[in-house]
mmCIF file of C-alpha atoms in Angstrom:
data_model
loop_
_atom_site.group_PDB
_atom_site.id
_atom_site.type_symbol
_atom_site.label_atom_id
_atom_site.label_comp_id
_atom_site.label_asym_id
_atom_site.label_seq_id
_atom_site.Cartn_x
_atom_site.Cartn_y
_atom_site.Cartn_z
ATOM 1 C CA UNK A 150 0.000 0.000 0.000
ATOM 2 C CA UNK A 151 0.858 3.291 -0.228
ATOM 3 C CA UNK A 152 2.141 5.575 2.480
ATOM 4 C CA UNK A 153 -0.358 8.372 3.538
ATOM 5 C CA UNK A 154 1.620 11.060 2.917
ATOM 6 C CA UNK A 155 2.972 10.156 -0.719
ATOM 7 C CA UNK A 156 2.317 12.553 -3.289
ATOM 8 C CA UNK A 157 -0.632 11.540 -5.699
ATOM 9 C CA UNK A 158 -0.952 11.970 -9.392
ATOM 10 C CA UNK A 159 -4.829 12.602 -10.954
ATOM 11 C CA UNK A 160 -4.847 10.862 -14.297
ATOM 12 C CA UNK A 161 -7.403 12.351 -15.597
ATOM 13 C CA UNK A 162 -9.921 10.060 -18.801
ATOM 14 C CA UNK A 163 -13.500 10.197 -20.128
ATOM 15 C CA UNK A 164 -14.259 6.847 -18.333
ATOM 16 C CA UNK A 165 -16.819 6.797 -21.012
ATOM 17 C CA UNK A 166 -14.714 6.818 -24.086
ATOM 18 C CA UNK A 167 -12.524 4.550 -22.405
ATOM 19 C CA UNK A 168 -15.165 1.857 -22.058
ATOM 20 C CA UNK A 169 -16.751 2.612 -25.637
ATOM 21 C CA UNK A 170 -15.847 3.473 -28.894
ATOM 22 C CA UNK A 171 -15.616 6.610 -30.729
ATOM 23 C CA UNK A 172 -12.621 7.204 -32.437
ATOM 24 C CA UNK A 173 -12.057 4.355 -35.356
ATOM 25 C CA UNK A 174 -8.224 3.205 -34.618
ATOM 26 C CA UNK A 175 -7.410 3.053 -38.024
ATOM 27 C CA UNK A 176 -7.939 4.838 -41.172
ATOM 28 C CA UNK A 177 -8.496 2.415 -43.772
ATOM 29 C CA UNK A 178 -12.329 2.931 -45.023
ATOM 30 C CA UNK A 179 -13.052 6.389 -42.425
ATOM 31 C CA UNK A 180 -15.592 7.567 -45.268
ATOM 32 C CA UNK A 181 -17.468 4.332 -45.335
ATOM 33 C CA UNK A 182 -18.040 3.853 -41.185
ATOM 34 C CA UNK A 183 -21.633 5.585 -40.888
ATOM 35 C CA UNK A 184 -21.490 4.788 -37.437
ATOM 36 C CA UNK A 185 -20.297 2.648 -33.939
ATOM 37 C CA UNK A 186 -23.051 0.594 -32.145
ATOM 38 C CA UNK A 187 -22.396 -1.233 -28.915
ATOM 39 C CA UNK A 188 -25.445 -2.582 -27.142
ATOM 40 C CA UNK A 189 -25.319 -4.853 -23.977
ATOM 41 C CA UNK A 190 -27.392 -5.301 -20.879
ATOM 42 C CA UNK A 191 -26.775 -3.438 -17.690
ATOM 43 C CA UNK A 192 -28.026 -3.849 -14.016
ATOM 44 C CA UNK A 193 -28.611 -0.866 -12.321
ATOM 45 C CA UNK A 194 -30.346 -0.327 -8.805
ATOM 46 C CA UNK A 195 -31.551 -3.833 -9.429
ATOM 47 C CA UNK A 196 -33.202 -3.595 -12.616
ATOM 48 C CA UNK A 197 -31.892 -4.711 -16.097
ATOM 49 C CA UNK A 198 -31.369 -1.702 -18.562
ATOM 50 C CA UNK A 199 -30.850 -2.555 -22.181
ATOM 51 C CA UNK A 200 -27.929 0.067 -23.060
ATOM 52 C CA UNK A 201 -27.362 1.266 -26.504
ATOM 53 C CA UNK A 202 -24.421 3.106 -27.719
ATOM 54 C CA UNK A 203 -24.224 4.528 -31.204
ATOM 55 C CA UNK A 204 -21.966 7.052 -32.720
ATOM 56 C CA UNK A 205 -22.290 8.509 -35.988
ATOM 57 C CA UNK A 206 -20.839 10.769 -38.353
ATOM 58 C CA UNK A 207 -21.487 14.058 -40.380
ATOM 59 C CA UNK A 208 -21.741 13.180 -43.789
ATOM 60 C CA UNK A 209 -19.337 15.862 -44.829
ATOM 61 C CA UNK A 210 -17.039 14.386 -42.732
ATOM 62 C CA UNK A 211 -14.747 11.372 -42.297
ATOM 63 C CA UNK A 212 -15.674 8.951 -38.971
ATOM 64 C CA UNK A 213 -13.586 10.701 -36.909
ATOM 65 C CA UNK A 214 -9.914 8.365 -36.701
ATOM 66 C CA UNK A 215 -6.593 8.194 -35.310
ATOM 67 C CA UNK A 216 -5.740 11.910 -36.404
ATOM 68 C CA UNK A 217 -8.994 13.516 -34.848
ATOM 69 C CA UNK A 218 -8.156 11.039 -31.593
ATOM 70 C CA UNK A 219 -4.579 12.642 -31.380
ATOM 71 C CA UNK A 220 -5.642 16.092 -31.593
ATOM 72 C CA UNK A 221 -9.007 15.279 -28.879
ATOM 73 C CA UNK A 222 -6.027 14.066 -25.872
ATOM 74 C CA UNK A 223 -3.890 16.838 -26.983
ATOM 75 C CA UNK A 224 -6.614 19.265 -26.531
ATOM 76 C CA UNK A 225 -7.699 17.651 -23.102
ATOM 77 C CA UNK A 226 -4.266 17.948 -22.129
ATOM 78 C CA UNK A 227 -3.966 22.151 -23.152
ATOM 79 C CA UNK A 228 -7.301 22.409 -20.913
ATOM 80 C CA UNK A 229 -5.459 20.576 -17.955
ATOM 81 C CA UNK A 230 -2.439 23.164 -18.126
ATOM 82 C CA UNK A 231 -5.115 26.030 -17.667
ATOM 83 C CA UNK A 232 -5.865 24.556 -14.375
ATOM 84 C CA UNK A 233 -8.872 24.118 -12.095
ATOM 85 C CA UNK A 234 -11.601 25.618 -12.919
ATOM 86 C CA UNK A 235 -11.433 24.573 -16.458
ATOM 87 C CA UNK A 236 -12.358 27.140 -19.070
ATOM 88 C CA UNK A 237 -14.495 27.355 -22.085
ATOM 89 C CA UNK A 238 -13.525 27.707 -25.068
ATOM 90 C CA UNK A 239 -9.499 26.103 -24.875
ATOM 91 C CA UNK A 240 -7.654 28.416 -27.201
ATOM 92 C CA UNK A 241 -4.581 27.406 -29.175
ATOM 93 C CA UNK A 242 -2.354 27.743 -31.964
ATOM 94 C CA UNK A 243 -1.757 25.196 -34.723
ATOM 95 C CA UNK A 244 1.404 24.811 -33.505
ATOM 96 C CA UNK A 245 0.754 24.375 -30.086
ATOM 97 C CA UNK A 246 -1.458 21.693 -31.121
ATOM 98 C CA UNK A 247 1.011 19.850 -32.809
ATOM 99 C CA UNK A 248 3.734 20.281 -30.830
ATOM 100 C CA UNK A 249 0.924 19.079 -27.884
ATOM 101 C CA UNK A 250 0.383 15.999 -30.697
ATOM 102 C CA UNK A 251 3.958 15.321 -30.699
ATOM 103 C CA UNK A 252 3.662 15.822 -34.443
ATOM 104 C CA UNK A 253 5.570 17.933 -36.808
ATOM 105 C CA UNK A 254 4.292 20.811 -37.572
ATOM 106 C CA UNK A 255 4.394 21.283 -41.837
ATOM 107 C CA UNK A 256 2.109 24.216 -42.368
ATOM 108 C CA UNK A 257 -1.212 24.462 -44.632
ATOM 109 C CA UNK A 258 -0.738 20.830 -45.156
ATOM 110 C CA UNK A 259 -0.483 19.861 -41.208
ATOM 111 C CA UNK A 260 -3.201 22.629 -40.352
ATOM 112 C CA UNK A 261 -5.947 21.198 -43.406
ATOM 113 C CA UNK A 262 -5.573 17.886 -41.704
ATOM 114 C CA UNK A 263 -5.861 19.410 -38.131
ATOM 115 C CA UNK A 264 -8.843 21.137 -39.122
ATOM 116 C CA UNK A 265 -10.295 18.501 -40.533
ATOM 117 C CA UNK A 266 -9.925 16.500 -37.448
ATOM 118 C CA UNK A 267 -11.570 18.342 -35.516
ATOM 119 C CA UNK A 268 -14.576 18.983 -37.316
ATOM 120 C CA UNK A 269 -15.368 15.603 -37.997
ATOM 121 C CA UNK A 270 -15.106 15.112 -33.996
ATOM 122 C CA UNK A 271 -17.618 18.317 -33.769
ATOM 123 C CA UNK A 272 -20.212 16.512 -36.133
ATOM 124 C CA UNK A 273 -19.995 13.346 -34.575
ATOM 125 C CA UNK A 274 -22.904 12.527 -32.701
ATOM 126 C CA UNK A 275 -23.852 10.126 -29.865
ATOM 127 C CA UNK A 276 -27.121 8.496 -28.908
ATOM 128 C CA UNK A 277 -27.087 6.499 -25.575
ATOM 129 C CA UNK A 278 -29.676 4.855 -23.677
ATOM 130 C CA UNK A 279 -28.400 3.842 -20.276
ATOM 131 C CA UNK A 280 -24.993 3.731 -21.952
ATOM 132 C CA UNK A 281 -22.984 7.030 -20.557
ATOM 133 C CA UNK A 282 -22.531 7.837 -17.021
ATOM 134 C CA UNK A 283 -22.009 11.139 -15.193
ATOM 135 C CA UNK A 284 -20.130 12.181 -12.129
ATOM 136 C CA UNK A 285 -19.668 9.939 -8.648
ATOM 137 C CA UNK A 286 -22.926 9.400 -8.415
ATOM 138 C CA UNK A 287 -22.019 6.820 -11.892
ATOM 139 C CA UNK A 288 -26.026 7.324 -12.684
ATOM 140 C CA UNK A 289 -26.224 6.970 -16.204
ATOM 141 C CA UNK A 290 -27.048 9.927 -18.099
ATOM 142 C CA UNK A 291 -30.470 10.452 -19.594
ATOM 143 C CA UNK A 292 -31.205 9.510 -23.296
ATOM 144 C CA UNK A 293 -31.699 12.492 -25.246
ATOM 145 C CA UNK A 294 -33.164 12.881 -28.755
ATOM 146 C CA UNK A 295 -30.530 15.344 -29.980
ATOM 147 C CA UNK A 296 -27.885 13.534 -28.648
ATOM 148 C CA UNK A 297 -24.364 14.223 -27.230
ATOM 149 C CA UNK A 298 -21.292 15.714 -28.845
ATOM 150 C CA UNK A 299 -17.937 16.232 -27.627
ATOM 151 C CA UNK A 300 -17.054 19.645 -28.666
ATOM 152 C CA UNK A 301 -20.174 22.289 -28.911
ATOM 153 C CA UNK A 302 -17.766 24.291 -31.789
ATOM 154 C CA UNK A 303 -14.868 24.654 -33.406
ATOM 155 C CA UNK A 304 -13.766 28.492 -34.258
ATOM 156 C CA UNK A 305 -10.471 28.982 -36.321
ATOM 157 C CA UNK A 306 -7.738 32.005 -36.741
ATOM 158 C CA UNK A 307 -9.849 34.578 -39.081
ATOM 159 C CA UNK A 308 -13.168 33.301 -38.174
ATOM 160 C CA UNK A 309 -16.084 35.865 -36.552
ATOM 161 C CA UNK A 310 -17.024 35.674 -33.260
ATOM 162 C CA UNK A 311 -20.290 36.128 -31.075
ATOM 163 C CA UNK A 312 -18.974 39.776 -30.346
ATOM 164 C CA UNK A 313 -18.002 40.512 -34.077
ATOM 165 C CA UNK A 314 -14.340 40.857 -32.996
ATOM 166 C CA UNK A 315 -12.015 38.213 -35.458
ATOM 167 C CA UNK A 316 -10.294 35.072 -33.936
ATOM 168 C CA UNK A 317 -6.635 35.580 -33.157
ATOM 169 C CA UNK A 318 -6.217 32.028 -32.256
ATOM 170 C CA UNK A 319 -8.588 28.509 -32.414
ATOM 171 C CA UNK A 320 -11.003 27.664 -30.253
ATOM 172 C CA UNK A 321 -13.032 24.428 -29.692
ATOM 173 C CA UNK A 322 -15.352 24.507 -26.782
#
């Protein structure tokens, strides 16, 4: 066991994307996968919950892949060096992203693909029934017609925002 007074480390993971997919962990055929589906049974305060988890992409879009997976941790990983509380949106530059990616950093080329990473993680979309759960409490979270997303938006350098002022950096919130 470990000593009471020994320093701890927080690793800090979306239990839930850890226990079901939605990144594809290879590239091969992205623009064919329409979607991930994992269903199962789960007991919960004694009663038997079929779960259903389905993600699915944005036509315009690739599923999102290995790339868009890459740049999700390394954004998780700029909003950890904000600190506690975390802020929306996390702002960053392209190459803070891909230094964050531990990936070399080539330009229009690298930022196309970044960008297109990231917006096919904005437009993919997940259904659950009894599938997610939230918080200590590990209730599961309620089903919802629209679904869940992980990023709300993506802003780039140059685009307009809410106040009419033009982005400096990126921002996905």
């Amino acid at each position: 066991t470990e000593p009471a007074s020994a320093p701890r480390s927080i690793v800090q993971v979306e239990a839930n994307l850890l226990r079901f997919p939605f990144f594809s962990l290879h590239t091969k055929g992205l623009r064919e996968i329409d979607f991930k589906e994992v269903r199962g049974q789960r007991v919960e305060n004694g009663q038997t919950h079929e779960f259903v988890f389905r993600v699915s992409r944005n036509t315009d879009h690739v599923y999102p892949g290995p790339l868009s997976r890459k740049a999700h941790f390394a954004l998780l990983s700029l909003l950890r060096r904000q600190g506690y509380p975390f802020r929306n949106p996390i702002a960053f530059t392209w190459r803070q992203l891909a230094r964050e990616m531990n990936t070399a950093y080539g330009g229009a080329t690298t930022t196309g693909r970044l960008k297109d990473a990231l917006l096919s993680t904005l437009g993919a979309m997940i259904k659950s029934s009894y599938a997610l759960k939230s918080g200590p409490s590990r209730e599961s979270l309620p089903t919802r017609e629209r679904g869940y997303a992980l990023y709300a938006e993506c802003l780039f350098t140059n685009d307009l925002l809410s106040d009419g002022t033009v982005a400096d950096r990126n921002y996905v919130t």
